[in-house]
mmCIF file of C-alpha atoms in Angstrom:
data_model
loop_
_atom_site.group_PDB
_atom_site.id
_atom_site.type_symbol
_atom_site.label_atom_id
_atom_site.label_comp_id
_atom_site.label_asym_id
_atom_site.label_seq_id
_atom_site.Cartn_x
_atom_site.Cartn_y
_atom_site.Cartn_z
ATOM 1 C CA ASN K 215 -14.716 -5.846 -19.237
ATOM 2 C CA GLN K 216 -14.909 -9.403 -20.812
ATOM 3 C CA VAL K 217 -11.014 -9.481 -21.272
ATOM 4 C CA ILE K 218 -10.172 -8.540 -17.656
ATOM 5 C CA HIS K 219 -13.094 -10.989 -16.444
ATOM 6 C CA GLN K 220 -11.598 -13.869 -18.750
ATOM 7 C CA TYR K 221 -8.249 -12.948 -17.412
ATOM 8 C CA PHE K 222 -9.378 -13.782 -13.883
ATOM 9 C CA ASP K 223 -11.190 -16.818 -14.948
ATOM 10 C CA GLU K 224 -8.086 -18.251 -16.686
ATOM 11 C CA LYS K 225 -6.071 -17.787 -13.411
ATOM 12 C CA ASN K 226 -8.928 -19.587 -11.585
ATOM 13 C CA THR K 227 -9.266 -16.667 -9.041
ATOM 14 C CA SER K 228 -11.829 -14.026 -8.223
ATOM 15 C CA GLY K 229 -10.802 -10.403 -8.617
ATOM 16 C CA VAL K 230 -11.948 -6.889 -9.292
ATOM 17 C CA LEU K 231 -9.936 -4.006 -11.235
ATOM 18 C CA VAL K 232 -11.013 -0.505 -10.143
ATOM 19 C CA ILE K 233 -9.893 2.365 -12.317
ATOM 20 C CA GLN K 234 -10.621 5.913 -11.604
ATOM 21 C CA THR K 235 -10.187 8.436 -14.398
ATOM 22 C CA ASP K 236 -10.709 12.004 -13.034
ATOM 23 C CA LYS K 237 -13.810 11.294 -10.574
ATOM 24 C CA LYS K 238 -15.341 8.593 -12.557
ATOM 25 C CA ILE K 239 -14.906 4.887 -11.385
ATOM 26 C CA ASN K 240 -15.212 1.879 -13.596
ATOM 27 C CA LEU K 241 -15.312 -1.772 -12.387
ATOM 28 C CA TYR K 242 -13.752 -4.819 -14.467
ATOM 29 C CA GLY K 243 -13.337 -8.450 -13.488
ATOM 30 C CA ASN K 244 -15.437 -11.652 -12.482
ATOM 31 C CA ALA K 245 -16.253 -10.396 -8.836
ATOM 32 C CA LEU K 246 -17.456 -6.839 -9.029
ATOM 33 C CA SER K 247 -18.912 -6.995 -5.508
ATOM 34 C CA ARG K 248 -15.431 -6.998 -4.203
ATOM 35 C CA ALA K 249 -14.831 -3.343 -5.084
ATOM 36 C CA ASN K 250 -17.009 -2.433 -1.895
ATOM 37 C CA THR K 251 -15.936 -5.383 0.321
ATOM 38 C CA GLU K 252 -13.296 -4.876 2.843
ATOM 39 C CA TYR K 253 -10.202 -6.685 3.091
ATOM 40 C CA VAL K 254 -7.011 -6.496 5.097
ATOM 41 C CA PRO K 255 -4.689 -3.946 3.238
ATOM 42 C CA ALA K 256 -1.565 -6.421 3.790
ATOM 43 C CA SER K 257 1.523 -4.391 2.204
ATOM 44 C CA THR K 258 -0.322 -1.965 0.451
ATOM 45 C CA PHE K 259 -0.374 -0.205 3.998
ATOM 46 C CA LYS K 260 3.202 0.315 3.719
ATOM 47 C CA MET K 261 2.236 3.601 1.732
ATOM 48 C CA LEU K 262 0.612 5.023 4.359
ATOM 49 C CA ASN K 263 2.816 3.606 7.207
ATOM 50 C CA ALA K 264 5.822 5.439 5.259
ATOM 51 C CA LEU K 265 4.013 8.646 5.025
ATOM 52 C CA ILE K 266 3.050 8.611 8.980
ATOM 53 C CA GLY K 267 6.616 7.802 9.797
ATOM 54 C CA LEU K 268 8.235 10.417 7.840
ATOM 55 C CA GLU K 269 5.759 13.048 8.668
ATOM 56 C CA ASN K 270 6.311 12.307 12.379
ATOM 57 C CA GLN K 271 10.114 12.367 11.976
ATOM 58 C CA LYS K 272 10.309 8.576 13.238
ATOM 59 C CA THR K 273 12.534 7.916 10.359
ATOM 60 C CA ASP K 274 13.938 9.640 7.086
ATOM 61 C CA ILE K 275 14.845 8.313 3.510
ATOM 62 C CA ASN K 276 18.472 7.916 4.044
ATOM 63 C CA GLU K 277 18.327 5.655 7.473
ATOM 64 C CA ILE K 278 19.343 2.232 6.915
ATOM 65 C CA PHE K 279 17.536 -0.415 8.852
ATOM 66 C CA LYS K 280 19.811 -2.748 9.903
ATOM 67 C CA TRP K 281 19.566 -6.690 9.364
ATOM 68 C CA LYS K 282 20.585 -8.432 12.587
ATOM 69 C CA GLY K 283 21.238 -11.791 10.982
ATOM 70 C CA GLU K 284 17.803 -13.403 11.936
ATOM 71 C CA LYS K 285 16.155 -15.715 9.369
ATOM 72 C CA ARG K 286 13.457 -13.755 7.515
ATOM 73 C CA SER K 287 10.444 -15.083 5.296
ATOM 74 C CA PHE K 288 12.352 -14.163 2.029
ATOM 75 C CA THR K 289 16.097 -14.311 1.725
ATOM 76 C CA ALA K 290 15.847 -10.706 -0.256
ATOM 77 C CA TRP K 291 14.965 -9.346 3.015
ATOM 78 C CA GLU K 292 18.031 -10.483 4.563
ATOM 79 C CA LYS K 293 20.081 -7.165 4.214
ATOM 80 C CA ASP K 294 20.397 -3.830 5.346
ATOM 81 C CA MET K 295 17.603 -1.481 3.620
ATOM 82 C CA THR K 296 16.436 1.985 3.354
ATOM 83 C CA LEU K 297 12.968 2.640 3.540
ATOM 84 C CA GLY K 298 12.625 3.196 -0.202
ATOM 85 C CA GLU K 299 14.501 -0.307 -0.816
ATOM 86 C CA ALA K 300 12.051 -1.966 1.711
ATOM 87 C CA MET K 301 9.173 -0.457 -0.112
ATOM 88 C CA LYS K 302 10.229 -1.975 -3.427
ATOM 89 C CA LEU K 303 11.021 -5.476 -1.824
ATOM 90 C CA SER K 304 7.900 -5.210 0.330
ATOM 91 C CA ALA K 305 10.272 -6.128 3.266
ATOM 92 C CA VAL K 306 7.671 -6.604 6.067
ATOM 93 C CA PRO K 307 10.258 -6.413 9.088
ATOM 94 C CA VAL K 308 11.267 -3.154 8.314
ATOM 95 C CA TYR K 309 7.875 -1.619 8.160
ATOM 96 C CA GLN K 310 7.013 -3.411 11.483
ATOM 97 C CA GLU K 311 10.062 -1.764 13.044
ATOM 98 C CA LEU K 312 8.916 1.614 11.644
ATOM 99 C CA ALA K 313 5.152 0.855 13.211
ATOM 100 C CA ARG K 314 6.725 0.181 16.399
ATOM 101 C CA ARG K 315 8.549 3.504 16.485
ATOM 102 C CA ILE K 316 5.344 5.262 15.546
ATOM 103 C CA GLY K 317 3.609 3.686 18.434
ATOM 104 C CA LEU K 318 0.137 2.394 18.903
ATOM 105 C CA ASP K 319 -1.578 5.827 20.082
ATOM 106 C CA LEU K 320 -0.084 7.836 17.262
ATOM 107 C CA MET K 321 -0.777 5.178 14.608
ATOM 108 C CA GLN K 322 -4.307 4.926 15.717
ATOM 109 C CA LYS K 323 -4.697 8.878 15.510
ATOM 110 C CA GLU K 324 -3.027 9.023 12.116
ATOM 111 C CA VAL K 325 -4.907 6.199 10.655
ATOM 112 C CA LYS K 326 -8.262 7.721 11.823
ATOM 113 C CA ARG K 327 -7.316 11.402 10.859
ATOM 114 C CA ILE K 328 -6.530 9.967 7.102
ATOM 115 C CA GLY K 329 -9.943 7.852 7.376
ATOM 116 C CA PHE K 330 -8.173 4.957 5.854
ATOM 117 C CA GLY K 331 -10.524 1.887 5.435
ATOM 118 C CA ASN K 332 -12.550 1.157 8.743
ATOM 119 C CA ALA K 333 -9.519 2.891 10.782
ATOM 120 C CA GLU K 334 -9.441 0.278 13.294
ATOM 121 C CA ILE K 335 -5.955 -1.036 14.340
ATOM 122 C CA GLY K 336 -6.793 -2.957 17.744
ATOM 123 C CA GLN K 337 -4.036 -3.360 20.217
ATOM 124 C CA GLN K 338 -0.900 -4.698 18.290
ATOM 125 C CA VAL K 339 0.862 -2.143 16.213
ATOM 126 C CA ASP K 340 2.981 -4.222 14.071
ATOM 127 C CA ASN K 341 0.348 -6.382 12.397
ATOM 128 C CA PHE K 342 -3.060 -5.042 12.250
ATOM 129 C CA TRP K 343 -2.383 -4.327 8.423
ATOM 130 C CA LEU K 344 -1.575 -8.199 7.843
ATOM 131 C CA VAL K 345 -4.436 -9.923 9.706
ATOM 132 C CA GLY K 346 -6.832 -7.383 10.875
ATOM 133 C CA PRO K 347 -8.629 -5.667 12.340
ATOM 134 C CA LEU K 348 -7.744 -2.873 9.722
ATOM 135 C CA LYS K 349 -9.748 -3.634 6.498
ATOM 136 C CA VAL K 350 -10.236 -1.253 3.469
ATOM 137 C CA THR K 351 -12.338 -1.842 0.154
ATOM 138 C CA PRO K 352 -10.598 -1.685 -3.319
ATOM 139 C CA ILE K 353 -12.548 1.595 -4.122
ATOM 140 C CA GLN K 354 -11.227 3.138 -0.845
ATOM 141 C CA GLU K 355 -7.739 2.216 -1.745
ATOM 142 C CA VAL K 356 -8.088 3.794 -5.277
ATOM 143 C CA GLU K 357 -9.529 6.737 -3.682
ATOM 144 C CA PHE K 358 -6.411 6.969 -1.207
ATOM 145 C CA VAL K 359 -3.701 6.450 -3.947
ATOM 146 C CA SER K 360 -5.611 9.033 -5.970
ATOM 147 C CA GLN K 361 -4.999 11.840 -3.328
ATOM 148 C CA LEU K 362 -1.337 10.548 -3.020
ATOM 149 C CA ALA K 363 -0.858 10.909 -6.790
ATOM 150 C CA HIS K 364 -2.197 14.326 -6.764
ATOM 151 C CA THR K 365 -0.245 15.190 -3.659
ATOM 152 C CA GLN K 366 -3.630 15.930 -1.856
ATOM 153 C CA LEU K 367 -3.239 13.866 1.390
ATOM 154 C CA PRO K 368 -2.994 15.905 4.673
ATOM 155 C CA PHE K 369 1.108 15.368 4.869
ATOM 156 C CA SER K 370 3.565 17.565 3.727
ATOM 157 C CA GLU K 371 4.420 17.879 -0.046
ATOM 158 C CA LYS K 372 7.986 16.944 0.876
ATOM 159 C CA VAL K 373 6.889 13.640 2.496
ATOM 160 C CA GLN K 374 4.210 12.762 -0.215
ATOM 161 C CA ALA K 375 6.922 13.344 -3.007
ATOM 162 C CA ASN K 376 9.593 11.145 -1.233
ATOM 163 C CA VAL K 377 6.717 8.205 -0.718
ATOM 164 C CA LYS K 378 5.697 8.518 -4.587
ATOM 165 C CA ASN K 379 9.339 8.335 -5.491
ATOM 166 C CA MET K 380 9.606 4.666 -3.522
ATOM 167 C CA LEU K 381 6.399 3.563 -5.515
ATOM 168 C CA LEU K 382 7.760 3.935 -9.194
ATOM 169 C CA LEU K 383 7.500 0.550 -10.605
ATOM 170 C CA GLU K 384 8.282 1.473 -14.258
ATOM 171 C CA GLU K 385 9.081 4.035 -16.689
ATOM 172 C CA SER K 386 8.528 4.091 -20.391
ATOM 173 C CA ASN K 387 7.984 6.532 -23.255
ATOM 174 C CA GLY K 388 6.911 9.283 -20.866
ATOM 175 C CA TYR K 389 4.437 7.033 -18.889
ATOM 176 C CA LYS K 390 5.259 6.351 -15.452
ATOM 177 C CA ILE K 391 3.577 3.319 -13.364
ATOM 178 C CA PHE K 392 3.494 3.681 -9.608
ATOM 179 C CA GLY K 393 2.125 1.007 -7.340
ATOM 180 C CA LYS K 394 2.297 -1.316 -4.273
ATOM 181 C CA THR K 395 1.665 -4.934 -4.084
ATOM 182 C CA GLY K 396 -0.098 -6.639 -1.025
ATOM 183 C CA TRP K 397 -0.437 -10.258 -0.240
ATOM 184 C CA ALA K 398 -2.321 -11.488 2.804
ATOM 185 C CA MET K 399 -0.986 -14.833 3.280
ATOM 186 C CA ASP K 400 -1.984 -15.572 6.923
ATOM 187 C CA ILE K 401 -5.576 -15.411 6.495
ATOM 188 C CA LYS K 402 -8.100 -17.368 4.751
ATOM 189 C CA PRO K 403 -8.928 -16.900 1.758
ATOM 190 C CA GLN K 404 -5.666 -15.172 1.018
ATOM 191 C CA VAL K 405 -5.897 -11.585 -0.690
ATOM 192 C CA GLY K 406 -3.713 -10.293 -3.105
ATOM 193 C CA TRP K 407 -3.506 -6.520 -4.187
ATOM 194 C CA LEU K 408 -1.926 -4.340 -6.738
ATOM 195 C CA THR K 409 -2.751 -0.640 -6.026
ATOM 196 C CA GLY K 410 -1.227 2.279 -7.828
ATOM 197 C CA TRP K 411 -1.684 4.901 -10.630
ATOM 198 C CA VAL K 412 -0.479 5.677 -14.202
ATOM 199 C CA GLU K 413 1.272 9.176 -14.844
ATOM 200 C CA GLN K 414 0.836 10.171 -18.587
ATOM 201 C CA PRO K 415 3.415 12.052 -20.417
ATOM 202 C CA ASP K 416 0.952 15.284 -20.393
ATOM 203 C CA GLY K 417 1.299 15.033 -16.575
ATOM 204 C CA LYS K 418 -2.416 13.601 -15.799
#
């Protein structure tokens, strides 16, 4: 724990690293109370957004979301993208479009069905994960991705497999790292996330 604690200190920030092995959860860092503190999920919500959209046939993995030439926050987002490409680039506009297709009523129903965080999305369907009211704790995020990693969420196996493929960050020597970043930059203080899992050569 001291190494992780020191790392956060050196970066002049407060943070917690939550690691779940089987059913056991361990906490590391210099702000362990954050593990049970609610924060907006920011772009980590793209995982659930994609699951809901694919399960309810609001899109598919091959659809190209067109860029219409408007200025976007990052130039890397200024192009046509599939859902998977938008996941890797964390392209907010693509997932806002998907959220609008899903619609407020279905989105609220699905978020409650999954029991994600406080399950509150408010009245605006395309920014509740960026500025609230949706909030989730780091431990809840870990529990969510643990279910996804083991294909145990209440979505079809195919949909879960497709979303997992979108989340592959790195592969080396039989190890695979899956994950999703999040950065809530429109709130004070800002919040950063990296939520994911490691798949070992033995499949664990």
